[in-house]
CSV table of C-alpha atoms in Angstrom, one decimal:
chain,number,residue,atom,x,y,z
B,1,MET,CA,-37.0,-147.4,-116.6
B,2,PRO,CA,-40.2,-145.4,-116.0
B,3,SER,CA,-43.1,-146.1,-118.2
B,4,SER,CA,-43.8,-143.6,-120.9
B,5,PRO,CA,-47.0,-142.5,-122.4
B,6,TRP,CA,-47.9,-143.6,-125.8
B,7,TYR,CA,-47.3,-140.0,-127.3
B,8,SER,CA,-43.8,-140.2,-125.8
B,9,PHE,CA,-41.1,-139.3,-128.7
B,10,ARG,CA,-38.8,-141.8,-127.0
B,11,ASN,CA,-38.9,-145.5,-126.7
B,12,PRO,CA,-38.7,-146.4,-123.1
B,13,GLU,CA,-37.0,-149.8,-123.7
B,14,THR,CA,-34.4,-148.7,-126.1
B,15,GLY,CA,-34.2,-145.1,-125.7
B,16,ARG,CA,-34.2,-144.3,-129.2
B,17,ALA,CA,-36.4,-141.5,-130.5
B,18,ARG,CA,-39.6,-142.4,-132.1
B,19,ARG,CA,-39.7,-139.0,-134.1
B,20,PRO,CA,-39.0,-140.4,-137.4
B,21,ILE,CA,-41.9,-143.0,-136.9
B,22,LEU,CA,-44.4,-140.3,-135.9
B,23,PHE,CA,-43.2,-138.2,-138.6
B,24,ALA,CA,-43.6,-141.0,-141.2
B,25,ILE,CA,-47.3,-141.5,-139.6
B,26,CYS,CA,-48.0,-137.8,-140.0
B,27,VAL,CA,-47.0,-137.9,-143.8
B,28,CYS,CA,-49.1,-141.3,-144.4
B,29,ALA,CA,-52.1,-139.5,-142.8
B,30,ALA,CA,-52.0,-136.4,-144.8
B,31,LEU,CA,-51.5,-138.6,-147.9
B,32,LEU,CA,-54.6,-140.6,-147.0
B,33,VAL,CA,-56.7,-137.6,-146.8
B,34,ALA,CA,-55.7,-136.1,-150.0
B,35,VAL,CA,-56.3,-139.7,-151.8
B,36,TRP,CA,-59.3,-140.1,-150.2
B,37,LEU,CA,-60.6,-136.7,-151.4
B,38,ARG,CA,-59.1,-136.9,-154.9
B,39,PRO,CA,-62.4,-138.1,-156.5
B,40,ASP,CA,-64.0,-134.7,-155.4
B,41,GLN,CA,-64.4,-132.8,-158.8
B,42,SER,CA,-65.1,-129.6,-156.8
B,43,LEU,CA,-61.3,-129.6,-155.4
B,44,SER,CA,-58.7,-128.7,-158.0
B,45,PRO,CA,-55.5,-130.5,-158.6
B,46,ALA,CA,-53.6,-127.6,-156.8
B,47,ALA,CA,-56.0,-127.1,-154.0
B,48,LEU,CA,-55.6,-131.1,-153.3
B,49,ARG,CA,-51.9,-130.6,-152.9
B,50,ALA,CA,-52.4,-127.5,-150.9
B,51,LEU,CA,-54.8,-129.9,-148.8
B,52,PHE,CA,-51.8,-132.1,-148.1
B,53,ILE,CA,-49.8,-129.3,-147.1
B,54,LEU,CA,-52.2,-128.2,-144.7
B,55,VAL,CA,-53.1,-131.2,-143.1
B,56,LEU,CA,-49.4,-132.4,-142.7
B,57,ALA,CA,-48.6,-129.1,-141.2
B,58,VAL,CA,-51.6,-129.3,-138.5
B,59,LEU,CA,-50.5,-132.9,-137.7
B,60,LEU,CA,-46.9,-131.7,-137.1
B,61,TRP,CA,-47.6,-128.6,-135.1
B,62,ALA,CA,-50.2,-130.6,-133.1
B,63,THR,CA,-47.8,-133.5,-132.2
B,64,GLU,CA,-44.6,-131.4,-132.1
B,65,VAL,CA,-42.7,-134.3,-133.8
B,66,ILE,CA,-40.2,-131.6,-135.2
B,67,PRO,CA,-40.0,-128.1,-133.9
B,68,ALA,CA,-42.7,-125.6,-134.8
B,69,PHE,CA,-40.5,-123.1,-136.8
B,70,ALA,CA,-39.1,-126.3,-138.9
B,71,VAL,CA,-42.9,-126.9,-139.8
B,72,GLY,CA,-43.0,-123.4,-141.1
B,73,LEU,CA,-39.9,-124.1,-143.2
B,74,LEU,CA,-41.2,-127.4,-144.5
B,75,VAL,CA,-44.5,-125.8,-145.6
B,76,ILE,CA,-42.5,-123.1,-147.7
B,77,ALA,CA,-40.3,-126.1,-149.2
B,78,LEU,CA,-43.4,-128.1,-149.9
B,79,ASN,CA,-45.1,-125.2,-151.8
B,80,VAL,CA,-42.2,-124.7,-154.0
B,81,ALA,CA,-41.7,-128.6,-154.6
B,82,LEU,CA,-45.5,-129.4,-155.3
B,83,LEU,CA,-46.8,-126.0,-156.6
B,84,GLY,CA,-43.7,-124.3,-158.0
B,85,ARG,CA,-42.9,-126.5,-161.2
B,86,PRO,CA,-43.5,-124.3,-164.3
B,87,GLN,CA,-46.7,-125.3,-166.5
B,88,GLY,CA,-47.9,-127.6,-163.5
B,89,VAL,CA,-51.0,-127.5,-161.3
B,90,TYR,CA,-50.5,-124.1,-160.1
B,91,ALA,CA,-47.2,-122.2,-161.3
B,92,GLN,CA,-47.3,-121.2,-165.0
B,93,ASP,CA,-43.7,-119.1,-165.6
B,94,ALA,CA,-40.3,-120.3,-164.5
B,95,ASN,CA,-40.1,-117.7,-161.8
B,96,ASP,CA,-43.6,-118.4,-160.5
B,97,TRP,CA,-42.0,-120.3,-157.4
B,98,GLU,CA,-40.5,-117.4,-156.1
B,99,GLN,CA,-43.7,-116.1,-154.4
B,100,PHE,CA,-43.5,-118.9,-151.9
B,101,VAL,CA,-40.3,-117.6,-150.8
B,102,THR,CA,-40.8,-113.9,-150.8
B,103,VAL,CA,-42.8,-114.2,-147.3
B,104,PHE,CA,-39.3,-114.0,-145.7
B,105,GLY,CA,-39.5,-110.1,-146.7
B,106,HIS,CA,-43.1,-109.6,-145.5
B,107,PRO,CA,-43.2,-106.4,-143.7
B,108,LEU,CA,-44.5,-108.1,-140.6
B,109,ILE,CA,-41.4,-110.1,-140.3
B,110,TRP,CA,-39.3,-107.1,-140.2
B,111,LEU,CA,-41.7,-105.4,-137.7
B,112,PHE,CA,-41.3,-108.4,-135.4
B,113,PHE,CA,-37.5,-108.3,-136.1
B,114,GLY,CA,-37.4,-104.8,-134.9
B,115,GLY,CA,-39.3,-105.7,-131.8
B,116,PHE,CA,-36.7,-108.4,-131.1
B,117,VAL,CA,-34.0,-105.9,-131.4
B,118,LEU,CA,-35.5,-103.6,-129.1
B,119,ALA,CA,-36.2,-106.2,-126.3
B,120,ALA,CA,-32.4,-107.1,-126.8
B,121,GLY,CA,-31.3,-103.9,-126.3
B,122,MET,CA,-33.6,-103.4,-123.0
B,123,GLU,CA,-32.0,-106.5,-121.7
B,124,LYS,CA,-28.7,-105.7,-122.4
B,125,CYS,CA,-28.7,-102.7,-120.5
B,126,GLY,CA,-31.1,-103.6,-117.8
B,127,LEU,CA,-33.7,-101.3,-118.7
B,128,ASP,CA,-36.4,-104.0,-118.4
B,129,ARG,CA,-35.5,-104.9,-115.0
B,130,ARG,CA,-35.2,-101.3,-113.9
B,131,LEU,CA,-38.7,-100.3,-115.1
B,132,ALA,CA,-40.2,-103.4,-113.4
B,133,MET,CA,-38.5,-102.7,-110.0
B,134,THR,CA,-39.2,-99.1,-109.9
B,135,LEU,CA,-42.8,-99.7,-110.6
B,136,LEU,CA,-42.8,-102.3,-107.7
B,137,GLN,CA,-41.0,-100.1,-105.2
B,138,ARG,CA,-43.4,-97.1,-105.8
B,139,LEU,CA,-46.4,-99.5,-105.0
B,140,GLY,CA,-45.4,-100.5,-101.7
B,141,GLY,CA,-44.9,-103.7,-100.2
B,142,ARG,CA,-48.3,-104.8,-99.4
B,143,TYR,CA,-49.1,-108.2,-101.2
B,144,GLU,CA,-52.1,-106.9,-103.2
B,145,ASN,CA,-50.0,-103.8,-104.4
B,146,VAL,CA,-47.0,-106.1,-105.2
B,147,LEU,CA,-49.2,-108.5,-107.2
B,148,LEU,CA,-51.0,-105.5,-109.1
B,149,GLY,CA,-47.2,-103.9,-109.7
B,150,VAL,CA,-45.9,-107.2,-111.0
B,151,MET,CA,-48.8,-107.6,-113.4
B,152,LEU,CA,-48.7,-104.3,-114.5
B,153,ALA,CA,-44.9,-104.3,-115.2
B,154,THR,CA,-45.4,-107.6,-117.1
B,155,PHE,CA,-48.2,-106.4,-118.9
B,156,VAL,CA,-46.6,-103.4,-120.1
B,157,LEU,CA,-43.3,-105.0,-121.1
B,158,SER,CA,-45.0,-107.6,-122.9
B,159,LEU,CA,-46.4,-104.9,-125.2
B,160,CYS,CA,-42.8,-104.6,-126.8
B,161,MET,CA,-41.3,-108.0,-125.8
B,162,SER,CA,-42.3,-111.5,-126.4
B,163,GLY,CA,-44.4,-112.8,-123.6
B,164,THR,CA,-41.8,-115.8,-122.8
B,165,ALA,CA,-39.0,-113.3,-122.4
B,166,THR,CA,-41.1,-111.0,-120.3
B,167,ALA,CA,-42.2,-113.8,-118.0
B,168,ALA,CA,-38.6,-115.3,-117.8
B,169,MET,CA,-37.3,-111.8,-116.9
B,170,MET,CA,-40.1,-111.1,-114.3
B,171,LEU,CA,-39.4,-114.6,-112.5
B,172,ALA,CA,-35.9,-113.3,-112.2
B,173,VAL,CA,-37.1,-109.9,-111.0
B,174,ILE,CA,-39.5,-111.4,-108.2
B,175,ALA,CA,-37.0,-114.1,-107.1
B,176,PRO,CA,-35.9,-112.3,-103.9
B,177,LEU,CA,-39.8,-112.1,-103.0
B,178,MET,CA,-40.6,-115.5,-103.6
B,179,ARG,CA,-37.7,-116.6,-101.1
B,180,GLN,CA,-39.6,-114.6,-98.6
B,181,CYS,CA,-42.7,-116.9,-99.1
B,182,ASP,CA,-42.9,-120.7,-98.1
B,183,GLN,CA,-43.9,-123.4,-100.8
B,184,GLU,CA,-47.3,-123.2,-100.0
B,185,SER,CA,-47.8,-119.6,-99.9
B,186,ASN,CA,-50.9,-117.9,-101.4
B,187,ALA,CA,-48.7,-114.8,-102.1
B,188,GLY,CA,-46.3,-117.1,-104.0
B,189,LYS,CA,-48.9,-118.6,-106.0
B,190,GLY,CA,-50.7,-115.3,-106.9
B,191,LEU,CA,-47.5,-113.8,-108.3
B,192,LEU,CA,-46.7,-116.5,-110.3
B,193,LEU,CA,-50.2,-116.9,-111.8
B,194,GLY,CA,-50.2,-112.9,-112.5
B,195,ILE,CA,-47.0,-113.1,-114.4
B,196,ALA,CA,-48.4,-116.0,-116.5
B,197,VAL,CA,-51.8,-114.1,-117.1
B,198,ALA,CA,-50.1,-110.8,-117.7
B,199,SER,CA,-47.5,-112.0,-120.1
B,200,ILE,CA,-50.3,-113.4,-122.3
B,201,LEU,CA,-52.8,-110.5,-122.0
B,202,GLY,CA,-50.1,-108.1,-122.6
B,203,GLY,CA,-49.4,-109.2,-125.8
B,204,VAL,CA,-53.0,-109.2,-127.0
B,205,GLY,CA,-52.7,-105.3,-127.3
B,206,SER,CA,-49.6,-105.2,-129.2
B,207,LEU,CA,-49.1,-106.1,-133.0
B,208,ILE,CA,-45.5,-106.7,-132.5
B,209,ALA,CA,-45.6,-108.9,-129.5
B,210,LYS,CA,-47.7,-111.8,-130.5
B,211,PRO,CA,-47.3,-114.0,-133.7
B,212,PRO,CA,-51.0,-114.4,-133.9
B,213,ASN,CA,-51.7,-110.9,-134.2
B,214,ALA,CA,-49.0,-110.3,-137.0
B,215,ILE,CA,-50.6,-113.5,-138.8
B,216,ALA,CA,-54.0,-111.7,-138.8
B,217,ALA,CA,-52.8,-108.5,-139.8
B,218,GLY,CA,-50.9,-110.0,-142.8
B,219,ALA,CA,-54.0,-112.0,-143.8
B,220,LEU,CA,-56.0,-108.8,-143.7
B,221,SER,CA,-53.6,-106.9,-145.8
B,222,ALA,CA,-53.5,-109.6,-148.4
B,223,LEU,CA,-57.1,-109.0,-149.3
B,224,GLU,CA,-58.5,-107.0,-152.2
B,225,PRO,CA,-58.5,-104.2,-151.4
B,226,PRO,CA,-56.1,-104.5,-148.5
B,227,GLN,CA,-57.1,-103.9,-144.8
B,228,VAL,CA,-54.1,-102.6,-143.5
B,229,ILE,CA,-54.0,-102.4,-139.6
B,230,THR,CA,-51.4,-100.0,-138.0
B,231,VAL,CA,-49.5,-100.6,-134.6
B,232,LEU,CA,-51.8,-97.8,-133.0
B,233,GLN,CA,-55.1,-99.3,-134.5
B,234,TRP,CA,-54.4,-102.6,-133.1
B,235,MET,CA,-53.7,-101.2,-129.7
B,236,ALA,CA,-57.0,-99.3,-129.9
B,237,LEU,CA,-58.6,-102.8,-130.7
B,238,GLY,CA,-56.6,-105.2,-128.3
B,239,LEU,CA,-55.5,-103.2,-125.5
B,240,PRO,CA,-59.0,-102.1,-123.6
B,241,PRO,CA,-60.4,-105.7,-123.7
B,242,SER,CA,-56.8,-107.1,-122.5
B,243,LEU,CA,-56.5,-104.5,-119.6
B,244,ILE,CA,-60.2,-105.2,-118.6
B,245,VAL,CA,-59.6,-108.9,-118.1
B,246,ALA,CA,-56.2,-108.2,-116.5
B,247,ALA,CA,-57.9,-106.4,-113.9
B,248,ILE,CA,-60.4,-108.8,-113.2
B,249,VAL,CA,-58.1,-111.4,-112.8
B,250,TRP,CA,-55.9,-109.4,-110.2
B,251,LYS,CA,-58.8,-108.8,-108.3
B,252,LEU,CA,-59.9,-112.6,-108.3
B,253,LEU,CA,-56.4,-113.6,-107.4
B,254,THR,CA,-56.3,-111.3,-104.3
B,255,ARG,CA,-59.6,-113.4,-103.3
B,256,TRP,CA,-58.6,-116.7,-104.5
B,257,PHE,CA,-55.1,-116.6,-103.1
B,258,PRO,CA,-55.6,-114.1,-100.0
B,259,GLU,CA,-52.6,-113.2,-97.7
B,260,PRO,CA,-53.8,-109.9,-96.1
B,261,ASP,CA,-50.8,-109.8,-93.8
B,262,ARG,CA,-48.2,-110.4,-96.1
B,263,VAL,CA,-45.8,-107.3,-96.5
B,264,PHE,CA,-42.8,-107.8,-98.8
B,265,ARG,CA,-39.5,-106.2,-98.1
B,266,PHE,CA,-37.5,-104.8,-100.8
B,267,GLU,CA,-34.0,-104.4,-99.3
B,268,SER,CA,-32.8,-107.7,-100.6
B,269,ILE,CA,-33.4,-106.4,-104.3
B,270,ALA,CA,-32.2,-102.8,-104.0
B,271,ALA,CA,-29.2,-103.6,-105.9
B,272,THR,CA,-31.0,-103.9,-109.0
B,273,GLN,CA,-31.8,-100.0,-108.8
B,274,ALA,CA,-28.1,-99.3,-108.9
B,275,ALA,CA,-27.1,-97.1,-111.8
B,276,PRO,CA,-26.6,-99.0,-115.2
B,277,ALA,CA,-22.9,-100.2,-115.7
B,278,ASN,CA,-22.8,-98.2,-119.1
B,279,ARG,CA,-24.9,-95.0,-118.8
B,280,ALA,CA,-24.3,-94.0,-122.3
B,281,GLN,CA,-25.6,-97.3,-123.7
B,282,TYR,CA,-28.6,-97.1,-121.2
B,283,VAL,CA,-29.6,-93.6,-122.5
B,284,ILE,CA,-29.2,-94.7,-126.3
B,285,VAL,CA,-31.3,-97.5,-125.6
B,286,VAL,CA,-34.1,-95.5,-124.0
B,287,VAL,CA,-33.8,-93.0,-126.7
B,288,THR,CA,-34.3,-95.6,-129.4
B,289,LEU,CA,-37.0,-97.3,-127.5
B,290,VAL,CA,-39.0,-94.0,-127.3
B,291,SER,CA,-38.2,-93.1,-130.9
B,292,THR,CA,-39.3,-96.3,-132.6
B,293,ILE,CA,-42.3,-96.7,-130.7
B,294,GLY,CA,-43.3,-93.2,-131.5
B,295,LEU,CA,-42.9,-93.7,-135.1
B,296,TRP,CA,-44.7,-96.8,-134.9
B,297,LEU,CA,-47.6,-95.1,-133.5
B,298,THR,CA,-47.6,-92.2,-135.6
B,299,SER,CA,-47.1,-93.9,-138.8
B,300,SER,CA,-50.3,-93.0,-140.4
B,301,TRP,CA,-49.3,-89.2,-139.9
B,302,HIS,CA,-45.6,-89.4,-141.1
B,303,GLY,CA,-46.2,-92.0,-143.9
B,304,ILE,CA,-43.1,-94.2,-143.1
B,305,PRO,CA,-44.2,-97.9,-143.0
B,306,THR,CA,-43.9,-99.5,-139.8
B,307,SER,CA,-41.4,-102.2,-141.3
B,308,ALA,CA,-39.0,-99.5,-142.3
B,309,VAL,CA,-39.2,-97.9,-138.9
B,310,SER,CA,-38.4,-101.4,-137.5
B,311,LEU,CA,-34.8,-101.1,-139.1
B,312,LEU,CA,-34.1,-98.0,-136.8
B,313,PRO,CA,-33.3,-99.9,-133.6
B,314,THR,CA,-31.1,-102.3,-135.5
B,315,VAL,CA,-29.2,-99.5,-137.1
B,316,LEU,CA,-29.0,-97.2,-133.7
B,317,LEU,CA,-28.0,-100.2,-131.4
B,318,THR,CA,-25.6,-101.9,-133.6
B,319,SER,CA,-23.8,-98.8,-134.8
B,320,THR,CA,-23.5,-97.4,-131.1
B,321,GLY,CA,-22.3,-100.9,-129.9
B,322,VAL,CA,-25.0,-101.4,-127.6
B,323,LEU,CA,-25.6,-104.6,-129.6
B,324,THR,CA,-22.9,-106.9,-131.0
B,325,ALA,CA,-22.9,-109.2,-133.8
B,326,LYS,CA,-23.3,-112.1,-131.4
B,327,ASP,CA,-26.3,-110.5,-129.7
B,328,ILE,CA,-28.0,-110.2,-133.3
B,329,ARG,CA,-27.1,-113.7,-133.9
B,330,GLY,CA,-28.8,-114.7,-130.8
B,331,LEU,CA,-32.3,-113.5,-131.5
B,332,SER,CA,-35.4,-115.5,-131.9
B,333,TYR,CA,-35.2,-116.2,-135.4
B,334,ASP,CA,-37.2,-119.4,-134.9
B,335,VAL,CA,-40.4,-117.3,-134.4
B,336,LEU,CA,-39.7,-115.6,-137.7
B,337,PHE,CA,-39.4,-118.7,-139.7
B,338,LEU,CA,-42.6,-119.9,-137.9
B,339,MET,CA,-44.2,-116.8,-139.1
B,340,ALA,CA,-43.1,-116.8,-142.6
B,341,GLY,CA,-44.4,-120.6,-142.7
B,342,GLY,CA,-47.6,-119.5,-141.8
B,343,LEU,CA,-48.0,-116.7,-144.1
B,344,ALA,CA,-47.0,-119.1,-147.0
B,345,LEU,CA,-49.3,-121.7,-145.7
B,346,GLY,CA,-52.2,-118.9,-145.7
B,347,ASN,CA,-51.3,-117.5,-149.1
B,348,VAL,CA,-51.4,-121.2,-150.6
B,349,VAL,CA,-54.7,-121.9,-149.0
B,350,THR,CA,-56.3,-119.0,-150.2
B,351,SER,CA,-55.1,-118.8,-153.6
B,352,THR,CA,-55.6,-122.4,-154.6
B,353,GLY,CA,-59.2,-122.1,-153.6
B,354,LEU,CA,-58.8,-124.5,-150.8
B,355,SER,CA,-60.2,-122.3,-148.2
B,356,ASN,CA,-63.4,-121.7,-150.2
B,357,TRP,CA,-63.8,-125.5,-150.6
B,358,ILE,CA,-63.3,-126.1,-146.8
B,359,ILE,CA,-65.7,-123.4,-145.9
B,360,GLY,CA,-68.2,-124.8,-148.2
B,361,GLN,CA,-68.1,-128.0,-146.2
B,362,ILE,CA,-68.8,-126.2,-142.8
B,363,PRO,CA,-72.5,-125.0,-142.4
B,364,MET,CA,-71.8,-121.8,-140.5
B,365,GLY,CA,-72.5,-119.5,-143.4
B,366,ALA,CA,-75.9,-118.5,-142.1
B,367,LEU,CA,-74.8,-117.2,-138.9
B,368,PRO,CA,-74.5,-113.4,-138.6
B,369,PRO,CA,-71.1,-112.0,-138.4
B,370,ILE,CA,-71.1,-111.1,-134.4
B,371,MET,CA,-72.1,-114.6,-133.7
B,372,LEU,CA,-69.4,-116.2,-136.1
B,373,ALA,CA,-66.8,-114.2,-134.3
B,374,PHE,CA,-67.7,-115.3,-130.8
B,375,VAL,CA,-68.0,-119.2,-132.4
B,376,LEU,CA,-64.6,-118.9,-133.9
B,377,SER,CA,-62.9,-117.0,-131.0
B,378,TYR,CA,-63.9,-119.7,-128.5
B,379,ALA,CA,-63.0,-122.6,-130.7
B,380,THR,CA,-59.7,-121.0,-131.3
B,381,THR,CA,-59.2,-120.5,-127.5
B,382,VAL,CA,-59.9,-124.3,-127.0
B,383,LEU,CA,-57.7,-125.3,-129.5
B,384,ALA,CA,-54.9,-122.9,-128.3
B,385,ASN,CA,-54.9,-125.0,-124.9
B,386,PHE,CA,-53.3,-128.0,-126.7
B,387,MET,CA,-51.2,-126.5,-129.2
B,388,SER,CA,-49.1,-123.2,-129.7
B,389,ALA,CA,-50.9,-119.9,-130.3
B,390,THR,CA,-48.8,-119.4,-133.3
B,391,ALA,CA,-49.4,-122.7,-134.9
B,392,THR,CA,-53.4,-122.4,-134.0
B,393,ALA,CA,-53.5,-119.1,-135.9
B,394,ASN,CA,-51.5,-120.2,-138.9
B,395,ILE,CA,-54.2,-123.0,-139.5
B,396,LEU,CA,-57.3,-121.1,-138.8
B,397,VAL,CA,-56.7,-117.6,-139.9
B,398,PRO,CA,-56.6,-118.6,-143.5
B,399,LEU,CA,-59.8,-120.5,-143.4
B,400,VAL,CA,-62.0,-118.0,-141.4
B,401,ILE,CA,-61.0,-115.0,-143.5
B,402,THR,CA,-62.8,-116.8,-146.2
B,403,MET,CA,-65.8,-117.8,-144.1
B,404,ALA,CA,-66.4,-114.0,-143.1
B,405,ALA,CA,-66.9,-112.3,-146.3
B,406,GLY,CA,-67.5,-108.6,-145.8
B,407,SER,CA,-66.7,-108.8,-141.8
B,408,GLU,CA,-63.0,-110.2,-142.4
B,409,ALA,CA,-61.6,-108.0,-139.9
B,410,LEU,CA,-64.1,-108.8,-137.1
B,411,VAL,CA,-63.8,-112.4,-137.4
B,412,VAL,CA,-59.8,-112.7,-138.1
B,413,ILE,CA,-58.9,-110.4,-135.2
B,414,ALA,CA,-61.3,-112.3,-133.0
B,415,VAL,CA,-59.5,-115.4,-134.0
B,416,ALA,CA,-56.3,-113.9,-133.2
B,417,ILE,CA,-57.1,-112.8,-129.9
B,418,GLY,CA,-58.6,-116.0,-129.1
B,419,ALA,CA,-55.4,-117.9,-130.0
B,420,SER,CA,-53.7,-116.0,-127.1
B,421,CYS,CA,-56.4,-117.0,-124.5
B,422,GLY,CA,-55.4,-120.6,-124.0
B,423,MET,CA,-53.7,-121.0,-120.7
B,424,CYS,CA,-55.5,-123.8,-118.9
B,425,LEU,CA,-52.6,-126.4,-119.0
B,426,PRO,CA,-48.8,-125.9,-118.6
B,427,VAL,CA,-48.2,-127.0,-122.2
B,428,ALA,CA,-50.7,-124.0,-123.4
B,429,SER,CA,-47.9,-121.4,-123.4
B,430,PRO,CA,-44.3,-121.2,-122.3
B,431,SER,CA,-45.0,-118.7,-119.5
B,432,ASN,CA,-47.5,-121.2,-118.0
B,433,ALA,CA,-44.7,-123.8,-118.3
B,434,MET,CA,-42.2,-121.7,-116.6
B,435,VAL,CA,-44.5,-120.8,-113.7
B,436,TYR,CA,-45.8,-124.3,-113.3
B,437,THR,CA,-42.2,-125.7,-113.2
B,438,THR,CA,-41.3,-123.7,-110.0
B,439,GLY,CA,-43.2,-126.4,-108.2
B,440,ARG,CA,-45.5,-123.9,-106.2
B,441,LEU,CA,-48.6,-124.3,-108.6
B,442,LYS,CA,-51.1,-127.2,-109.2
B,443,ILE,CA,-52.7,-127.8,-112.4
B,444,GLY,CA,-56.0,-126.9,-110.8
B,445,ASP,CA,-54.4,-123.6,-110.2
B,446,LEU,CA,-53.7,-123.0,-113.9
B,447,ILE,CA,-57.2,-124.3,-114.9
B,448,ARG,CA,-59.0,-122.1,-112.8
B,449,VAL,CA,-57.4,-118.9,-114.0
B,450,GLY,CA,-57.3,-120.4,-117.5
B,451,LEU,CA,-60.9,-120.7,-117.5
B,452,VAL,CA,-61.5,-117.2,-116.3
B,453,VAL,CA,-59.3,-115.8,-119.3
B,454,GLY,CA,-60.7,-118.2,-121.7
B,455,LEU,CA,-64.2,-117.3,-121.0
B,456,LEU,CA,-63.9,-113.6,-120.4
B,457,CYS,CA,-61.4,-112.6,-123.0
B,458,PRO,CA,-63.2,-113.6,-126.2
B,459,LEU,CA,-66.4,-112.2,-124.9
B,460,ILE,CA,-65.1,-108.8,-124.0
B,461,SER,CA,-62.8,-108.8,-127.1
B,462,VAL,CA,-65.4,-109.5,-129.7
B,463,THR,CA,-67.9,-107.2,-127.8
B,464,TRP,CA,-65.3,-104.4,-128.0
B,465,LEU,CA,-64.6,-105.2,-131.7
B,466,TRP,CA,-68.2,-105.2,-132.7
B,467,LEU,CA,-68.7,-101.7,-131.0
B,468,CYS,CA,-65.6,-99.9,-132.2
B,469,LEU,CA,-64.0,-101.7,-135.2
B,470,ASP,CA,-65.5,-99.6,-137.9
B,471,ARG,CA,-64.5,-96.3,-136.1
B,472,VAL,CA,-60.9,-97.4,-135.7
B,473,MET,CA,-60.4,-98.8,-139.0
B,474,ARG,CA,-61.7,-95.5,-140.7
């Protein structure tokens, strides 16, 4: 049997899982931290228990001993168990524990749910593939144009779909084109890297596509007074920087992986342009998509909350038969559980005073807000290369929002964007993993492109935020 690294979750000799052992180690480590800091009089009993929950969540997310969404549910359960007892260290009344589970009804959870329903409807009727192929064919068959079309289609679809789903769909769309390239073809490598980059950067510009964005918006809305960010405001803050970085990466890919004589043939994928199997459903999805996005973007005008608008696609697509109960059951609820756990963790870390205590231990308070945003955004990007973007945001957002008193929006949004910029390794994001497992790319290819994204995106994004944040938030 082949050797297994020390961090493997399976014993190479017995074949039995090591997960229970690693889980126990994580629990013991979190307990040791809490016990070690117990004598600190500046740390209240409630904050000490919150610290145990925070450290355990960080370890479990970093080691992936259990699925990330299960960690989110565990956080909520521990909040109730350790802080929810009446007349205890935190809760006072018999019903105070309910505050830990109300995160499942948070407006951002429903905003994401509406996005999942829209994406399912687009996939069901083939609208996503049809949009992508229409764009590709209009740009022509030259390699540079096809790469631009692939990145643009991936970027646009990632604004309303998860980056993972978009990358998987685009890989299927370009499969006939990839068959026209040999294994070592520069064009093939460029297309794969373009999909990975665009699926990540597209989500930066949308409040409904990337969980870190929603986590940041949720944390800002919980402030006193609340700093509410609409879908349109987030696009104004996140879309221009991500477009600039995507354009730079496209240009670099054409130089790093040149193939000037490559002309792709689209005859083999002409079938994807056939009329949809059910034209009525196709029209319903298009109308629902346009109506929902339009209402999201104009929520500040008509006053209907974006979370309420998110129920529109669910009602329309299920009542018209486009989506069935089976389709709804197949949505990515694990992402919603993970987000709920992150929101619950952020609430506890802040309300118990733990975030203030942690910030007091970090000598960064003297930095001006713009420098603090740069430092934290880059630090988040580095961390996001080794753990999921959502887990990174769940851990850091509750801490930095306390660190940046008076400039919360600048720093928190910078951290959210930084969480989406880690893509140097196959494990950094599902999109990276998918393109790497094709066998056409080397780790060095991902690192080279990932370094460009990781260096440029925080730089351009924080600069853009510093220049226009006040105007957008008015």
